[in-house]
XYZ file of C-alpha atoms in Angstrom:
306
model
C 75.100 102.696 71.244
C 74.458 103.489 74.926
C 78.147 103.384 75.991
C 79.105 105.499 72.975
C 76.411 108.087 73.704
C 77.365 108.169 77.401
C 81.026 108.692 76.519
C 80.172 111.524 74.169
C 77.772 112.926 76.755
C 80.604 113.043 79.302
C 82.764 114.937 76.815
C 80.010 117.480 76.215
C 78.948 117.694 79.883
C 75.420 116.478 79.248
C 73.320 116.701 82.393
C 75.952 118.583 84.313
C 78.612 117.489 86.780
C 78.194 114.003 88.236
C 75.515 112.939 85.740
C 78.026 110.799 83.803
C 77.003 111.863 80.354
C 73.300 111.905 81.145
C 73.145 108.337 82.499
C 71.956 109.621 85.854
C 69.928 112.583 84.648
C 66.197 112.488 85.329
C 64.050 111.179 82.503
C 61.694 114.004 81.409
C 58.504 111.986 81.897
C 57.661 113.003 85.458
C 58.491 109.577 86.910
C 61.468 110.671 89.076
C 63.595 107.976 87.432
C 66.990 108.651 85.942
C 68.165 107.239 82.629
C 69.945 104.287 84.282
C 66.883 103.312 86.301
C 64.698 103.579 83.233
C 67.124 101.438 81.230
C 67.313 98.756 83.936
C 63.532 98.533 84.345
C 62.831 98.540 80.603
C 60.874 95.462 79.454
C 60.737 93.885 76.009
C 57.300 93.940 74.385
C 56.927 90.136 74.586
C 58.129 87.195 76.659
C 60.219 84.211 75.623
C 63.497 84.148 73.717
C 63.297 87.732 72.363
C 62.977 89.049 75.926
C 65.960 86.939 77.055
C 68.027 88.198 74.134
C 67.096 91.799 74.964
C 68.085 91.267 78.604
C 71.363 89.655 77.554
C 72.231 92.689 75.426
C 71.370 94.978 78.329
C 73.844 93.078 80.548
C 76.549 93.545 77.895
C 75.865 97.287 77.916
C 76.024 97.419 81.722
C 79.353 95.590 81.710
C 80.780 98.091 79.208
C 79.564 100.999 81.320
C 81.206 99.412 84.350
C 84.484 99.026 82.463
C 84.241 102.691 81.502
C 83.654 103.571 85.196
C 80.356 105.148 84.211
C 78.493 102.609 86.335
C 79.759 102.148 89.878
C 79.100 99.604 92.619
C 77.656 102.275 94.898
C 75.002 103.060 92.272
C 73.379 99.660 92.821
C 72.125 100.497 96.290
C 71.776 104.235 95.841
C 69.442 103.852 92.865
C 67.798 100.540 93.904
C 68.971 98.757 90.777
C 68.598 95.260 92.280
C 64.953 95.926 93.104
C 64.302 97.415 89.673
C 65.787 94.382 87.939
C 63.810 91.869 90.033
C 61.545 90.562 87.283
C 61.428 87.244 85.363
C 62.242 89.077 82.122
C 65.272 90.756 83.689
C 66.976 87.748 85.281
C 70.321 88.386 83.627
C 70.338 92.013 84.743
C 69.345 91.004 88.273
C 72.124 88.403 88.482
C 74.643 90.921 87.138
C 73.897 93.402 89.932
C 73.658 90.767 92.668
C 76.946 89.108 91.695
C 78.653 92.487 91.691
C 77.127 93.649 94.983
C 75.681 90.739 97.049
C 75.258 92.961 100.118
C 72.389 94.728 98.361
C 70.240 91.594 98.738
C 68.716 92.310 102.157
C 65.484 93.901 100.964
C 64.602 92.505 97.474
C 62.659 89.481 98.816
C 60.464 91.896 100.769
C 60.258 94.229 97.768
C 59.083 91.312 95.584
C 56.082 90.776 97.840
C 54.951 94.381 97.402
C 54.522 94.036 93.637
C 51.321 93.289 91.763
C 52.676 91.029 89.025
C 54.927 87.952 89.007
C 55.018 88.034 92.810
C 55.918 84.347 93.234
C 58.564 84.440 90.515
C 60.158 87.583 91.949
C 60.142 86.126 95.454
C 61.824 82.953 94.199
C 64.482 84.959 92.318
C 65.341 86.951 95.449
C 65.403 83.913 97.752
C 67.489 81.859 95.337
C 70.052 84.661 95.047
C 70.045 85.122 98.806
C 70.766 81.433 99.372
C 73.576 81.529 96.835
C 75.379 84.413 98.518
C 74.167 84.221 102.134
C 73.174 80.626 102.978
C 74.001 81.239 106.646
C 71.095 83.715 106.758
C 68.816 81.407 104.763
C 68.633 83.940 101.959
C 67.243 86.642 104.301
C 64.011 84.655 104.643
C 63.727 85.769 108.268
C 64.963 89.312 107.629
C 62.671 91.842 109.302
C 61.408 94.911 107.481
C 59.229 97.293 109.468
C 58.979 94.693 112.218
C 57.719 91.828 110.041
C 59.771 88.955 108.635
C 59.971 88.310 104.911
C 58.412 84.861 105.335
C 55.438 86.291 107.256
C 54.903 88.845 104.494
C 55.059 86.026 101.959
C 52.415 84.024 103.837
C 50.168 87.096 103.908
C 50.638 87.829 100.193
C 50.727 84.346 98.628
C 49.126 81.001 99.498
C 51.140 79.272 102.231
C 51.526 76.081 100.169
C 52.896 78.099 97.218
C 55.331 79.954 99.466
C 56.568 76.744 101.075
C 57.043 75.077 97.679
C 59.208 78.010 96.610
C 61.159 77.869 99.876
C 61.702 74.104 99.570
C 62.985 74.627 96.041
C 65.492 77.260 97.197
C 66.235 75.677 100.593
C 66.094 71.903 99.998
C 65.056 69.852 103.060
C 67.932 67.493 102.260
C 70.466 70.285 102.751
C 70.493 70.153 106.568
C 69.515 73.804 106.818
C 68.622 75.072 110.300
C 65.362 76.592 109.151
C 63.471 75.652 112.323
C 66.216 77.064 114.542
C 65.845 80.358 112.665
C 62.050 80.193 112.823
C 62.029 79.624 116.593
C 64.076 82.769 117.122
C 62.691 85.097 114.464
C 59.186 83.829 113.620
C 57.963 81.625 116.519
C 54.338 81.888 115.412
C 55.213 80.191 112.102
C 57.225 77.248 113.460
C 54.402 74.702 113.228
C 53.567 75.803 109.678
C 57.189 75.474 108.530
C 57.865 72.243 110.417
C 55.282 70.389 108.306
C 57.567 70.861 105.313
C 60.857 70.305 107.176
C 60.162 67.470 109.664
C 63.773 66.253 109.687
C 65.062 69.724 110.648
C 63.825 69.011 114.191
C 66.750 66.598 114.585
C 69.474 69.016 113.509
C 72.005 70.670 115.825
C 73.404 74.144 115.312
C 77.086 75.130 115.218
C 77.166 75.020 119.028
C 75.786 71.498 119.051
C 72.408 72.605 120.398
C 69.146 70.924 119.495
C 65.971 72.753 118.553
C 64.497 72.116 122.027
C 67.562 73.688 123.667
C 67.362 76.750 121.442
C 63.649 77.122 122.263
C 64.426 76.856 125.971
C 67.095 79.572 125.860
C 64.939 81.927 123.804
C 61.956 81.652 126.132
C 64.175 82.304 129.141
C 65.831 85.313 127.474
C 62.483 86.799 126.600
C 61.091 86.230 130.074
C 57.971 84.783 128.447
C 57.746 81.856 130.887
C 57.374 82.081 134.658
C 57.379 79.224 137.124
C 54.030 80.279 138.560
C 52.156 80.400 135.239
C 54.179 77.915 133.168
C 55.567 75.443 135.676
C 55.493 72.525 133.199
C 57.883 74.441 130.932
C 60.515 74.123 133.660
C 59.468 70.738 135.065
C 59.606 69.073 131.645
C 62.970 70.589 130.707
C 65.505 67.926 129.757
C 68.920 67.699 131.394
C 70.658 68.947 128.242
C 68.521 72.084 128.444
C 69.064 72.802 132.126
C 72.783 71.952 132.252
C 74.026 73.776 129.145
C 75.044 77.354 128.358
C 73.131 79.788 126.164
C 75.680 80.653 123.422
C 74.116 84.036 122.721
C 74.639 85.395 126.254
C 77.137 82.948 127.766
C 74.752 82.461 130.701
C 73.446 79.323 132.411
C 69.648 78.852 132.293
C 69.196 79.778 135.955
C 71.016 83.055 135.233
C 68.724 83.796 132.294
C 65.768 83.366 134.660
C 67.371 85.802 137.108
C 68.461 88.755 134.966
C 66.730 92.117 134.675
C 63.489 93.095 136.362
C 61.846 89.864 135.255
C 63.783 87.844 137.818
C 61.777 84.708 138.594
C 63.071 83.430 141.943
C 60.973 80.274 141.852
C 62.388 79.392 138.436
C 65.925 80.205 139.522
C 65.559 78.008 142.604
C 64.148 75.083 140.621
C 66.796 75.259 137.916
C 69.560 75.393 140.522
C 68.093 72.422 142.353
C 68.282 70.468 139.107
C 72.036 71.022 138.997
C 73.597 72.838 142.016
C 77.062 72.381 140.473
C 76.282 75.187 138.043
C 76.809 77.698 140.848
C 80.261 79.163 140.338
C 80.819 77.350 137.031
C 80.311 80.582 135.097
C 82.994 82.414 137.090
C 85.473 79.586 136.616
C 84.864 79.531 132.917
C 84.734 83.324 132.697
C 88.123 83.659 134.376
C 89.708 82.338 131.232
C 87.924 84.826 129.023
C 89.285 88.145 127.901
C 88.016 91.405 129.386
C 86.413 92.122 126.015
C 84.365 88.917 125.962
C 83.247 89.444 129.578
C 82.137 93.007 128.835
C 80.362 91.715 125.721
C 78.400 89.237 127.821
C 77.605 92.015 130.296
C 76.154 94.130 127.488
C 74.128 91.146 126.266
C 72.721 90.561 129.755
C 71.735 94.206 129.996
C 69.948 94.006 126.642
C 67.817 91.002 127.524
C 64.208 92.014 127.802
C-alpha cells in the first residue's frame, strides 16, 4: 500500500512541497528520520526466511516508487540509504541501492565498523559490494576516512584474523589482486600483517609492470622518508630495476625524486646518478614527446611531493 498512499499523498499535498506525498516528511518520533529512512531501516521481528521475505517485499515497493519517480537516485546519498540498509536482514535493500548508485559505496565499509551489532557481517557486505563495482580500488578497503584507512579501522574494531578471513573471502588470493601494492602506498604499517595472508602477491606486477619492491622504492623517495646519511643501505641495496626505472606517478627518475623540494638529498642524488649516469637528460628526451598538458601535470605532481 505504500506506493498507493504516496501517490494519494502527492495529490493531497501531504507534507508540503518536495515531500513527495509524505515519503520524505519527518517521522514524528523525535528521531530526525524521514519516512523513507524509517522504512529502509525497518527490521522484521525475527531472522530467517520471514525476514528475507519482508526485505524482498520492501525492494518491490522501492522499485515501484522509483518507477513513479517518487524515489530518486540522488536520495540515496542525500539520505544515507546505503548506510541505513547495511544490515544482514536488509541485504536485498542494500543491493538494490548499491546497484542503482554504486558511487555511494565509498563510506559504508567504514560505517559498518562504527556499529555495535553484526559488525563483521556488515563489513563483509560492504567490501563484497565494493569489489563487485570497484575492484580496481579493492572495494575501498584502503579508503581513508578522517585520516585512517578502512582496513586499519577494521583491525582496531575486530580481531585481525577475522578481518583477514573476510578480506580473503571478498578478495581471493588467487585473483592476482595488487593488495600489497595498495598497502605499501596507503597503509605501510599493515603490510607485514597483510602479506602473511597474501604471500604470492609479492610476485605481482602492477599495470606499469612494476614489482612491489619498485613501488616501495618510489614511495619512500617521494615521501623523503629515507636519506643517504641515515638510511644508506636503502640506496646501496637498491636493485637495478629500481634505480633505472621511472616512477609512473610523477614521471620522474629516482635521482630526481631524491632531489625535489626542500628535502633534496645531494648524497642520494649523487649515488643514484653514479649507478646509471645515462639517466641524465633521458627525462628531457622523453618529455619532448609529451604534450604541454602532461608536462604541466608532472610539474604539479613534483610540486606536491612532500
